[in-house]
Short mmCIF file of C-alpha atoms and ligand atoms in Angstrom, two decimals:
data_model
loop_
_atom_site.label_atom_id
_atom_site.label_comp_id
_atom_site.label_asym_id
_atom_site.label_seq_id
_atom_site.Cartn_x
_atom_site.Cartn_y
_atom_site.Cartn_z
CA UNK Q 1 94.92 78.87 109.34
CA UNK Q 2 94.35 82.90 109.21
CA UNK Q 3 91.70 84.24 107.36
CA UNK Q 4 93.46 86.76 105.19
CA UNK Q 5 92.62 87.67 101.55
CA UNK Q 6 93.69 89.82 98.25
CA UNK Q 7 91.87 90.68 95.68
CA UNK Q 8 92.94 91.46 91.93
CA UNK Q 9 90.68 93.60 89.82
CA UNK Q 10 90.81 94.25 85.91
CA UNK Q 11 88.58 96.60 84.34
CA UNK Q 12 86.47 99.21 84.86
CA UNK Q 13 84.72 101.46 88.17
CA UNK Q 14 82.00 98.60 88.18
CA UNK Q 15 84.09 96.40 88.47
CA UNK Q 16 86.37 98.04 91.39
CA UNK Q 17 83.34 98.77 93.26
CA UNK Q 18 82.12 95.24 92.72
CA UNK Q 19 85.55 94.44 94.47
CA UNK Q 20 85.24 96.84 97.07
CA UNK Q 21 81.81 94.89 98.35
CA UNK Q 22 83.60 91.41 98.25
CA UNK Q 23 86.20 93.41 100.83
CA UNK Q 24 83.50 94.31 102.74
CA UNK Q 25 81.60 91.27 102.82
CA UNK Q 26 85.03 89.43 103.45
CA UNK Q 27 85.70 91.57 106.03
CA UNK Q 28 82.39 91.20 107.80
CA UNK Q 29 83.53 87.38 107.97
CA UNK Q 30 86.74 87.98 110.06
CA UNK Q 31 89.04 88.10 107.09
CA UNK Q 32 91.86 90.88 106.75
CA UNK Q 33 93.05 92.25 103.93
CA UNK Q 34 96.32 91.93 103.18
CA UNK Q 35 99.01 93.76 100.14
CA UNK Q 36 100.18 90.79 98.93
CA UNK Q 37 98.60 87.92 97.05
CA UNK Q 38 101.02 85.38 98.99
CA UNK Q 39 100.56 86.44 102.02
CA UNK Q 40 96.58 85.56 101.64
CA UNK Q 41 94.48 82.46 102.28
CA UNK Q 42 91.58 83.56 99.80
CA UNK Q 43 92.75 85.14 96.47
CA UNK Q 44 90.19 86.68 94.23
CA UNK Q 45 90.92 87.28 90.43
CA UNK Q 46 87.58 90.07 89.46
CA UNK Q 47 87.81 89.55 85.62
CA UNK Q 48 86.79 92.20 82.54
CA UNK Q 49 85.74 91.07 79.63
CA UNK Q 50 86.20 94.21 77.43
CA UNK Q 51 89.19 93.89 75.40
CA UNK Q 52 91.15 90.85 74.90
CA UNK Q 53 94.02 92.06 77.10
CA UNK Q 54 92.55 91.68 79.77
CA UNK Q 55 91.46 88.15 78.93
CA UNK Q 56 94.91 87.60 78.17
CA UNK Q 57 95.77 88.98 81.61
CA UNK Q 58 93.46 87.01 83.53
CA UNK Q 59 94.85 83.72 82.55
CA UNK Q 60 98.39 84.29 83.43
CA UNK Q 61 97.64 85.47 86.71
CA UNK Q 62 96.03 82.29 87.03
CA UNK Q 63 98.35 80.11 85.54
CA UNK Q 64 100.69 81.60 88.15
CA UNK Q 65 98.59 80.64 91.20
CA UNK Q 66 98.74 77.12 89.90
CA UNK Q 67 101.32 75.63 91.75
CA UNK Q 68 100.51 77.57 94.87
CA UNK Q 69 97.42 75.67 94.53
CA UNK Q 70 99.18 72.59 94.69
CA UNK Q 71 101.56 73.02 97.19
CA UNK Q 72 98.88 74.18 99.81
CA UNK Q 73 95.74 72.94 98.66
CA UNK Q 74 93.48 74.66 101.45
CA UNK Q 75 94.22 78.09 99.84
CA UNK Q 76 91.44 78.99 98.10
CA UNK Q 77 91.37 80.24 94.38
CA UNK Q 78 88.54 82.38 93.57
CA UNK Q 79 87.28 84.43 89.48
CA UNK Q 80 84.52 86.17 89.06
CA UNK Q 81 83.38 89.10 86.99
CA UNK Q 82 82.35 89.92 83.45
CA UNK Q 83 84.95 86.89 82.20
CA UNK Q 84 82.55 84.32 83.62
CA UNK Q 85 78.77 85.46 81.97
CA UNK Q 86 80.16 84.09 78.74
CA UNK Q 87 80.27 80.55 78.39
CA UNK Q 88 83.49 79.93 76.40
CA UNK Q 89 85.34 81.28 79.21
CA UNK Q 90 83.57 78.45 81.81
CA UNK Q 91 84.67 75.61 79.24
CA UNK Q 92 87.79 76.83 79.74
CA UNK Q 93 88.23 77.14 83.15
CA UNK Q 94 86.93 73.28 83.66
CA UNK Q 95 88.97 71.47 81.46
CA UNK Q 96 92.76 73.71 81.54
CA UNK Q 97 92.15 75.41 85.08
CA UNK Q 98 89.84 72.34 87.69
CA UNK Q 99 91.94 73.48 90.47
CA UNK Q 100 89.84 76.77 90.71
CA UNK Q 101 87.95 76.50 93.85
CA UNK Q 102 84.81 79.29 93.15
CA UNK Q 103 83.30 80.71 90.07
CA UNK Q 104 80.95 83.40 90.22
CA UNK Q 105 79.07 85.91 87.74
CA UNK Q 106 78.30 89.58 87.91
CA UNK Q 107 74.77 89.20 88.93
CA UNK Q 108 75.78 87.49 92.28
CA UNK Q 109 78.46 89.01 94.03
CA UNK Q 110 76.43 89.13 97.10
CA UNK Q 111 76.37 84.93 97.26
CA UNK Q 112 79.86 85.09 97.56
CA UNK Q 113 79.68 84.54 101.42
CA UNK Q 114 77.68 81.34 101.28
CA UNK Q 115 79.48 80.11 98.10
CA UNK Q 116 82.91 80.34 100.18
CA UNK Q 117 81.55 79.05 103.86
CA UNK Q 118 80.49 76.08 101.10
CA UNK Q 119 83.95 75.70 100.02
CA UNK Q 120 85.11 76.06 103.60
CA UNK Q 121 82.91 73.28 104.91
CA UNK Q 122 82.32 70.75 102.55
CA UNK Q 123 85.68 70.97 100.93
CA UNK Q 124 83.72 70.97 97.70
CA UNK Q 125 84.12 73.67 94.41
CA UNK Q 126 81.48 76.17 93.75
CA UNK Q 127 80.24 77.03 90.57
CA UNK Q 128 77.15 79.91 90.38
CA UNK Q 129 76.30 81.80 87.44
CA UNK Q 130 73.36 83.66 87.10
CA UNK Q 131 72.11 84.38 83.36
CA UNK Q 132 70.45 87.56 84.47
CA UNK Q 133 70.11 90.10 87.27
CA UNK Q 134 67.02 89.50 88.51
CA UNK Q 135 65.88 92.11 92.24
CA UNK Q 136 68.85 94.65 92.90
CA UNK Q 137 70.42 93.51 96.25
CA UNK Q 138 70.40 96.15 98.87
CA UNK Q 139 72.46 97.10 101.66
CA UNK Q 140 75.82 94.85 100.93
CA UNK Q 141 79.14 96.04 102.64
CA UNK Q 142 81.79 97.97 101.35
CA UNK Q 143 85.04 98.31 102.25
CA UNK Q 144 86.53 101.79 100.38
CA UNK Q 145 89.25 101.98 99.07
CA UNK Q 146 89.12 106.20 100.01
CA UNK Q 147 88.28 107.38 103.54
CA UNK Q 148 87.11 110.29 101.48
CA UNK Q 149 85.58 109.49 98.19
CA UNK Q 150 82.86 106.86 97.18
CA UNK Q 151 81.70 104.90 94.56
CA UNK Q 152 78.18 104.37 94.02
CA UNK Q 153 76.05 102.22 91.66
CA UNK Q 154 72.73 103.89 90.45
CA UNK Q 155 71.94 101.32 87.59
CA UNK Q 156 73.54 98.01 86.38
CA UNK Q 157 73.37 96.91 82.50
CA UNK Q 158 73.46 98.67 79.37
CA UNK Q 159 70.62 98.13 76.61
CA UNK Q 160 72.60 100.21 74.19
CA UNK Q 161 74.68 97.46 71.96
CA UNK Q 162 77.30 99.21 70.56
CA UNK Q 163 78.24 96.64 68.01
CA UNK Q 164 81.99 95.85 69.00
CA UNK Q 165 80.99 95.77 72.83
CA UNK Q 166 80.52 92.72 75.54
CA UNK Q 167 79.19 94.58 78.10
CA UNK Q 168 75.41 94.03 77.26
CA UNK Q 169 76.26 90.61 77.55
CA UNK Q 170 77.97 90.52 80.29
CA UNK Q 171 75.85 92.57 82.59
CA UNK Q 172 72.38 92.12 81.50
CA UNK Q 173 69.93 94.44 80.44
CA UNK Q 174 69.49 98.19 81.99
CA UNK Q 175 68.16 97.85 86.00
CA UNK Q 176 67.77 101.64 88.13
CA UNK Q 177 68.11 101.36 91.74
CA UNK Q 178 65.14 103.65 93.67
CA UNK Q 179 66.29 106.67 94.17
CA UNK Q 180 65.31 106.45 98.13
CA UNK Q 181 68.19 103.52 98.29
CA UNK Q 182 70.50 105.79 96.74
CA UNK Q 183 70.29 108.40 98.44
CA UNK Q 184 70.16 106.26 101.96
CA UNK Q 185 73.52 104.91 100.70
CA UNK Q 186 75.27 108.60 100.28
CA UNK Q 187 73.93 109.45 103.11
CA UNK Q 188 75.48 107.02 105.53
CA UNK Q 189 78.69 107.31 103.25
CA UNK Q 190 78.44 111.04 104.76
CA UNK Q 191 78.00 110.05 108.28
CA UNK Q 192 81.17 107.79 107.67
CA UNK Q 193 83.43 111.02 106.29
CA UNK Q 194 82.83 111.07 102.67
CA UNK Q 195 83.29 113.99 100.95
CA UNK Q 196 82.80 112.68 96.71
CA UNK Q 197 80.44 110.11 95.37
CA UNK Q 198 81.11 108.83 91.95
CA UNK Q 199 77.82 107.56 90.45
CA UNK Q 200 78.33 104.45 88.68
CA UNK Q 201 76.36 102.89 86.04
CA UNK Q 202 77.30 101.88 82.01
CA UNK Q 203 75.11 104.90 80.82
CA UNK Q 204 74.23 107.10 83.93
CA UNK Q 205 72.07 109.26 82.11
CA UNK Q 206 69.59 106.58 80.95
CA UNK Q 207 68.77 106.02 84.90
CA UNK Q 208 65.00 105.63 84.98
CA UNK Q 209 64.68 105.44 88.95
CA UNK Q 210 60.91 105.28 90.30
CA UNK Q 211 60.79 106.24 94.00
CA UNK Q 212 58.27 103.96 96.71
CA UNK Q 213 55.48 106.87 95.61
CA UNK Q 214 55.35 105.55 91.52
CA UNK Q 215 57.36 108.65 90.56
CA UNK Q 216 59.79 108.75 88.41
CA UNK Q 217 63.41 110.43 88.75
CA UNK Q 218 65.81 110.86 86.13
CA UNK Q 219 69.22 110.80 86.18
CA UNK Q 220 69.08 114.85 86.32
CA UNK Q 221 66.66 114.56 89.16
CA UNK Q 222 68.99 112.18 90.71
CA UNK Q 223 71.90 114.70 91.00
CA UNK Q 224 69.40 117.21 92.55
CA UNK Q 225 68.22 114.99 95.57
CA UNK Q 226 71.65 113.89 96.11
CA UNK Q 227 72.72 117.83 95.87
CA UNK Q 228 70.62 118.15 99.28
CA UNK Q 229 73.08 115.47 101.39
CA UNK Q 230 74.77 117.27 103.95
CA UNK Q 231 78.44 116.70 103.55
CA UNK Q 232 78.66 115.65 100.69
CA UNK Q 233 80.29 118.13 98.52
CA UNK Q 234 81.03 116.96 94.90
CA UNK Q 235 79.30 114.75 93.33
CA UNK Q 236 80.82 112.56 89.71
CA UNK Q 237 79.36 110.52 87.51
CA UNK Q 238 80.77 107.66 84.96
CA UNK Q 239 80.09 106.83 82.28
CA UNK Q 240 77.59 108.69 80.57
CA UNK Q 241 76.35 108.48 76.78
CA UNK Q 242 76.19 111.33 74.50
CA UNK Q 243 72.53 110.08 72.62
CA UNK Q 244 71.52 110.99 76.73
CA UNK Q 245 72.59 113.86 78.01
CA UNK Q 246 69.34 115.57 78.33
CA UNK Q 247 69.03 119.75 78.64
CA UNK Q 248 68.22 119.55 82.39
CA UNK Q 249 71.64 117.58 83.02
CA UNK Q 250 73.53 120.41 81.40
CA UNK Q 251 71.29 122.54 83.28
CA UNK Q 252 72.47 120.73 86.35
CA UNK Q 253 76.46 121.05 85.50
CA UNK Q 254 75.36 124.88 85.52
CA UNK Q 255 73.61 125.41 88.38
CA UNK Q 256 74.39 122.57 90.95
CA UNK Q 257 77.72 123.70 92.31
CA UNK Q 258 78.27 120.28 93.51
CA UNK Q 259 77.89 118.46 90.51
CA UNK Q 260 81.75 118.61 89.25
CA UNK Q 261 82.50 120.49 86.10
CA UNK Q 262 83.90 117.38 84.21
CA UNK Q 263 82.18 115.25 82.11
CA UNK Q 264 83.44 112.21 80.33
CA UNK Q 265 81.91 111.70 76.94
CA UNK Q 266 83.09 109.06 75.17
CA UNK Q 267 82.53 109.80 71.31
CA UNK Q 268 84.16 106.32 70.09
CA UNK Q 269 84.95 107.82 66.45
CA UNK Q 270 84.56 111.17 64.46
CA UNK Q 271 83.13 109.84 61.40
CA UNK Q 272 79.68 109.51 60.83
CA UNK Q 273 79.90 106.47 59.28
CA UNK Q 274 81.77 104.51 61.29
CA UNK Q 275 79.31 105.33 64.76
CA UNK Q 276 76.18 104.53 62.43
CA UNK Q 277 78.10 100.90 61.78
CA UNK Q 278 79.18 100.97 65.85
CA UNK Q 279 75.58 101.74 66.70
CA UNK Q 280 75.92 104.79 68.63
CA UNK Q 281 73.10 106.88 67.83
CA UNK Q 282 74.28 110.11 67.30
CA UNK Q 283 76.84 111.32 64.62
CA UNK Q 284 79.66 113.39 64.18
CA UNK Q 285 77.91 116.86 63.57
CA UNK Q 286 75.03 115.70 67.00
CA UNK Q 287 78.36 115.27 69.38
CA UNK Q 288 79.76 118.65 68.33
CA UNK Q 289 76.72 120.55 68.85
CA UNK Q 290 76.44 118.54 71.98
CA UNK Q 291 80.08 119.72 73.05
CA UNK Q 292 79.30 123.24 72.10
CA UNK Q 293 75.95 123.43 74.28
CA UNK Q 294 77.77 121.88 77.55
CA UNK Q 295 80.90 124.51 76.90
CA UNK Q 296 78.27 127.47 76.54
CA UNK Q 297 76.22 126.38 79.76
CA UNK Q 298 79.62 125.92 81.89
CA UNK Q 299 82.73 127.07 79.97
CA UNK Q 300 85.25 125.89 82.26
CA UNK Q 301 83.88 122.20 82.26
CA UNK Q 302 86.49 119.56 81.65
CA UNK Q 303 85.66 116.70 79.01
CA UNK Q 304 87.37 113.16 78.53
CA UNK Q 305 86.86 110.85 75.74
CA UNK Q 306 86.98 107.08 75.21
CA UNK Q 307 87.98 106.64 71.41
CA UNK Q 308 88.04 103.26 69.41
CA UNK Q 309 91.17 103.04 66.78
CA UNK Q 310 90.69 100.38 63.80
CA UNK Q 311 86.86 99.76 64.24
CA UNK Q 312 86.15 97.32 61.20
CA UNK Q 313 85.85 98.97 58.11
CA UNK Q 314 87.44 101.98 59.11
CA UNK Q 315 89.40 103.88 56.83
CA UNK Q 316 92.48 106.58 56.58
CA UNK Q 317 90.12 109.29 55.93
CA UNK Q 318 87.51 108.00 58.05
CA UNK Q 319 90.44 108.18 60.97
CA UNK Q 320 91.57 111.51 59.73
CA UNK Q 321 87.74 112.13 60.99
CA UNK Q 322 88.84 111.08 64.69
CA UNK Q 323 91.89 113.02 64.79
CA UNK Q 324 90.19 116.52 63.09
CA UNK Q 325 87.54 116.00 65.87
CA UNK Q 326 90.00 115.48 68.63
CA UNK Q 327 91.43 118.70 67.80
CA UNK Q 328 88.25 120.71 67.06
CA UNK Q 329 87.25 119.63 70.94
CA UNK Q 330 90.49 119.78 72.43
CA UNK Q 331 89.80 116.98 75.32
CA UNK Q 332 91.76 116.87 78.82
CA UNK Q 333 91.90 113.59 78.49
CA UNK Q 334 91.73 110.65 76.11
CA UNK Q 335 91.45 107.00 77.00
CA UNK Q 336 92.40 105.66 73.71
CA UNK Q 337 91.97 101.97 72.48
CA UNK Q 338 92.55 99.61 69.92
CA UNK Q 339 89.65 97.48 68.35
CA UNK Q 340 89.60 94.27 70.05
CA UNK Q 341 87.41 91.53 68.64
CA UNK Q 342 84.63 90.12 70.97
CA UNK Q 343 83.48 86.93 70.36
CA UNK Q 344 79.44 87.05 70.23
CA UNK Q 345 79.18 90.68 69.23
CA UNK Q 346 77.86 91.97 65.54
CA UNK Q 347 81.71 93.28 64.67
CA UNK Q 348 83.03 90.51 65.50
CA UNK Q 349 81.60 89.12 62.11
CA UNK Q 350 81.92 92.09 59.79
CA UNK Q 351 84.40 90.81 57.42
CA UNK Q 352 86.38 93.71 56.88
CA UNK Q 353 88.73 94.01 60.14
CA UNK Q 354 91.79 95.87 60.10
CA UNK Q 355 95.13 94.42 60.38
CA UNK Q 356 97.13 94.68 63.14
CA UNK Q 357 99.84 97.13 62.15
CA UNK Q 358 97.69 99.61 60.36
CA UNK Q 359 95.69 99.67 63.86
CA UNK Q 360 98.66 100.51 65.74
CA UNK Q 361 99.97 102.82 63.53
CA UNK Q 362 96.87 104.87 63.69
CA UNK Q 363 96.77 104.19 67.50
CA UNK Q 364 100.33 106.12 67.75
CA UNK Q 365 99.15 108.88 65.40
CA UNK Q 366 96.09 109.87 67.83
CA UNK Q 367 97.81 109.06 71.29
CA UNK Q 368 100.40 111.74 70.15
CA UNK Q 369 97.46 114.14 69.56
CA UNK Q 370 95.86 113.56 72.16
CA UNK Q 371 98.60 113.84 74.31
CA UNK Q 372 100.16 117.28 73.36
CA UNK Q 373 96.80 118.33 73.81
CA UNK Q 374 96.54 117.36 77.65
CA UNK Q 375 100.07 118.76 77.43
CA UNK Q 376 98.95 122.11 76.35
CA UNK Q 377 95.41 122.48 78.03
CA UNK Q 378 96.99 121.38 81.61
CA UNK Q 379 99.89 124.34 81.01
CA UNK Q 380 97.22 126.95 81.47
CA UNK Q 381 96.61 125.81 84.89
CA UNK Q 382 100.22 127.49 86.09
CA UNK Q 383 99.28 130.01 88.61
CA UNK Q 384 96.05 129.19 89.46
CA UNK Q 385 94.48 128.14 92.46
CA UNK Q 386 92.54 124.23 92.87
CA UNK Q 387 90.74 123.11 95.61
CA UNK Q 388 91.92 119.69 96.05
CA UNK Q 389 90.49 116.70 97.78
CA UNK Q 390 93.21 114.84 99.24
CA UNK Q 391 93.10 111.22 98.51
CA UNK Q 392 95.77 110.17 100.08
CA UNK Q 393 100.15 109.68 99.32
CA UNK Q 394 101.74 109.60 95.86
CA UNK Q 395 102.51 106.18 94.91
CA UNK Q 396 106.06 107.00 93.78
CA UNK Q 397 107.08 109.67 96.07
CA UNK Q 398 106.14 108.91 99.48
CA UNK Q 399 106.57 112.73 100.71
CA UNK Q 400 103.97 113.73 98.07
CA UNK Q 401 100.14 113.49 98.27
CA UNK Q 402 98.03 113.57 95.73
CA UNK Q 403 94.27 114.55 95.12
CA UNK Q 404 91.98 115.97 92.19
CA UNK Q 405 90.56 118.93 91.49
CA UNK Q 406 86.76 119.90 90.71
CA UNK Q 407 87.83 119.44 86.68
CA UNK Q 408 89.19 115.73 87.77
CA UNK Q 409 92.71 116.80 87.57
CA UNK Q 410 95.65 114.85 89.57
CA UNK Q 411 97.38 117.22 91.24
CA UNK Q 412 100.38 115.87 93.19
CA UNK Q 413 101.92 118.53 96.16
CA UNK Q 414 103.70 118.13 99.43
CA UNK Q 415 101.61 117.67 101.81
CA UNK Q 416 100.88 116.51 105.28
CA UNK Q 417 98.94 112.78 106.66
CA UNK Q 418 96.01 114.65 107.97
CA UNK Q 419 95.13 116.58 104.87
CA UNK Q 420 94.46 113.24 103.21
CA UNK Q 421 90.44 113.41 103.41
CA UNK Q 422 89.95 117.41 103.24
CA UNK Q 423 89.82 120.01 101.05
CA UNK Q 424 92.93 122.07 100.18
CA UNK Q 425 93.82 125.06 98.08
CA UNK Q 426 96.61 124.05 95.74
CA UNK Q 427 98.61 126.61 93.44
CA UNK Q 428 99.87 125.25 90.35
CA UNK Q 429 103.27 125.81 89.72
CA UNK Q 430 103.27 123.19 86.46
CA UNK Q 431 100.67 121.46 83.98
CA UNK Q 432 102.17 118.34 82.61
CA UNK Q 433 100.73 116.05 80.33
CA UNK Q 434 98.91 113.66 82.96
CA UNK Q 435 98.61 115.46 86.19
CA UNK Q 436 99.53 118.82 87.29
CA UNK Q 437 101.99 120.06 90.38
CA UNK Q 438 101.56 122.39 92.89
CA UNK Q 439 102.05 123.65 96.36
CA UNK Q 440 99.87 124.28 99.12
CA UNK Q 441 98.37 128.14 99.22
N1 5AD N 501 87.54 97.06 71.48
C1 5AD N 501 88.18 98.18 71.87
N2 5AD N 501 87.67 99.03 72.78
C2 5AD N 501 86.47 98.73 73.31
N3 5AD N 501 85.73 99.37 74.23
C3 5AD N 501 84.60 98.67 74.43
N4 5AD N 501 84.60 97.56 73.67
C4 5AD N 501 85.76 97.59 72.95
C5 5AD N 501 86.34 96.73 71.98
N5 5AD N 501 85.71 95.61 71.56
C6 5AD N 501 86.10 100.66 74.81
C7 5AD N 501 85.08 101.75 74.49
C8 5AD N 501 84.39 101.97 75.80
C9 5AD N 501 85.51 101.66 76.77
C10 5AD N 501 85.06 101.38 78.16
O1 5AD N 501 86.13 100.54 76.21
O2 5AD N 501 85.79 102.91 74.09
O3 5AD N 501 83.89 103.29 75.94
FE1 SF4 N 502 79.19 99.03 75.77
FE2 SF4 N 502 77.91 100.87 74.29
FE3 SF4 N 502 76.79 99.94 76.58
FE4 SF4 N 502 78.95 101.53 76.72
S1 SF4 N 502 76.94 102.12 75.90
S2 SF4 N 502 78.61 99.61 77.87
S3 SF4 N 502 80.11 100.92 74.89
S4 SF4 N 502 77.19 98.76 74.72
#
């Protein structure tokens, strides 16, 4: 039989990263990757627990593997990810779903090899779930899915418990790698071509790192020592939380030219009220001021947004809040969501949700705004001219090649194969709502 796999990933930058070291480690073991799921031996479903959709997701891509299952039983079914840390979700998968050959958490992606060679040899299942994280595991594989660009975790967990949010539960409490490790990682990811590292963590600016001399680095400090990598020449971070961006970060965005001049801040809700009930620490007025201070230190910094529609409780004019703020801070970009109901978290209980069509007829409301926004802050980029790191062909049009700017901006131009890793100067010839065009200078 050929060792081949595929892997399907929901969710967020942990998550694809997470999925990007089960390629490597995969890979390490003979296997090859291939496009499609039927064409592989091993099939990995990397789960998110965040909003229900996804849940929803996750089972009919599994349902549909089903009879596969049965018609070839020595293809192996594997799930992991932030589905299978809540228990619910395991009593599900044994009674409706037995023909699942490997479950595995979040906190031990790196067992995966074992668990499968278990599989392999023994012609057993494999079940592992660890309730915490316990030691950070150095030094696993990753196969990227950019020649050019990185991901990088600098801290797993989040001890913040927003009170309509899984994640806490699902990836354990706040854990900093050292800073040394870090920076070992980037620079090896040099040595190998890469150009961008995105720093990954739940609430990168709560990274407490203490180097092998008892020191401690912040997540400012951070950016500085990996400012000193040769070849590495931008540097991102996701996702951050406003309660902790600290003065020397914004310092940072002004004078480390290779700390991008984005930021994505997600603010959740603009009324007070409603991010005292979500447990956000900071309120309306706080993120304002916070705006303000990052747009006076670096006024051409791009900002993003996560934003919550139909939080429990939440009403007209309390919305009317969210959309007055949107348009007071004019963001780039907006991810924008509905309330979803999470089992095991405080909202889950508070008895005054908010029916479905009043949700999504808010949800329309601020997705317009937000998007004529984008609209009209990308049409001021006509003229000007990006540099661009080329990530590689358009997905729709194969003679186009895409790549983002400094502010995080898609740009898609005609390009040429070897560009896709380098740097290129891109005028814009039009700003559209979701990505911009250009041509090469
Ligand atoms: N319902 C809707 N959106 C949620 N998010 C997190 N939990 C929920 C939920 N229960 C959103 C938040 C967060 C983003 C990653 O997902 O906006 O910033
Ligand atoms: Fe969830 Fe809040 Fe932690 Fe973000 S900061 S992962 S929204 S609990």
């Amino acid at each position: 039989m050929n060792k081949t796999f595929h892997i399907t990933t929901f969710g967020c930058q942990m998550n694809e990263h997470d999925s990007e070291i089960l390629a490597g480690m995969l890979t390490n073991m003979g296997y090859e990757e291939v496009a499609e799921r039927k064409d592989a031996t091993v099939a990995i479903i990397n789960t998110c627990s965040v909003r229900d959709n996804a849940d929803k997701r996750f089972f009919g891509t599994l349902g549909q593997l089903k009879r596969r299952k049965e018609d070839q039983p020595d293809f192996i079914v594997c799930v992991c990810g932030c589905m299978m840390q809540q228990q619910p979700i395991i009593d599900t998968l044994k009674t409706k779903y037995p023909w699942v050959d490997i479950i595995f958490g979040t906190h031990n992606i790196h067992r995966f090899p074992e668990l499968l060679n278990n599989v392999l040899q023994e012609k057993d299942k494999e079940m592992e779930i660890w309730a915490d994280g316990g030691e950070i595991v150095e030094g696993l594989p990753a196969k990227r899915l950019f020649k050019s660009k990185a991901l990088v975790n600098i801290m797993f967990g989040c001890n913040n418990f927003c009170t309509y949010c899984i994640v806490p539960y699902t990836r354990g409490r706040e854990r900093s790698r050292r800073p040394e490790d870090i920076v070992r990682e980037i620079q090896a990811l040099a040595v190998d071509g890469v150009r961008e590292v995105m720093l990954l963590g739940q609430n990168v600016n709560s990274y407490k790192g203490v180097n092998a001399g008892g020191d401690k680095v912040d997540f400012a400090g951070l950016v500085w020592l990996i400012a000193e990598i040769d070849g590495i020449d931008r540097i991102r971070f996701m996702t951050s939380h406003p309660k902790d961006m600290s003065d020397d970060l914004i310092d940072a965005f002004a004078r480390c030219y290779k700390l991008c001049k984005n930021v994505h801040l997600p603010v959740q809700s603009g009324s007070s009220n409603i991010l005292k009930r979500m447990n956000r620490h900071y309120d309306r007025d706080s993120y304002l001021l916070l705006v303000d201070k990052l747009r006076k230190a670096v006024p051409d910094i791009t900002i993003s947004t996560d934003i919550i529609v139909g939080f429990p409780g939440e009403t007209e004019e309390e919305f009317q809040e969210t959309l007055d703020l949107v348009a007071q801070v004019r963001y780039d970009s907006a991810f924008t969501f509905l309330y979803s109901v999470r089992q095991g978290t405080p909202a889950a209980d508070y008895e005054d949700q908010i029916p479905e069509d009043v949700k999504h007829e808010r949800f329309n409301r601020l997705v317009e705004l937000v998007n004529s926004i984008s609209a009209e802050k990308n049409a001021v980029y006509d003229g000007r001219i990006e540099r661009v790191l080329v990530e590689g062909r358009s997905k729709r049009n194969s003679n186009a090649f895409s790549g983002r700017t400094d502010g995080f901006k898609l740009v898609n131009f005609k390009g040429e194969e070897n560009m896709v890793g380098n740097f290129v100067d891109v005028e814009i010839t039009e700003g559209k709502t979701f990505s911009l065009e250009g041509r090469i200078r």
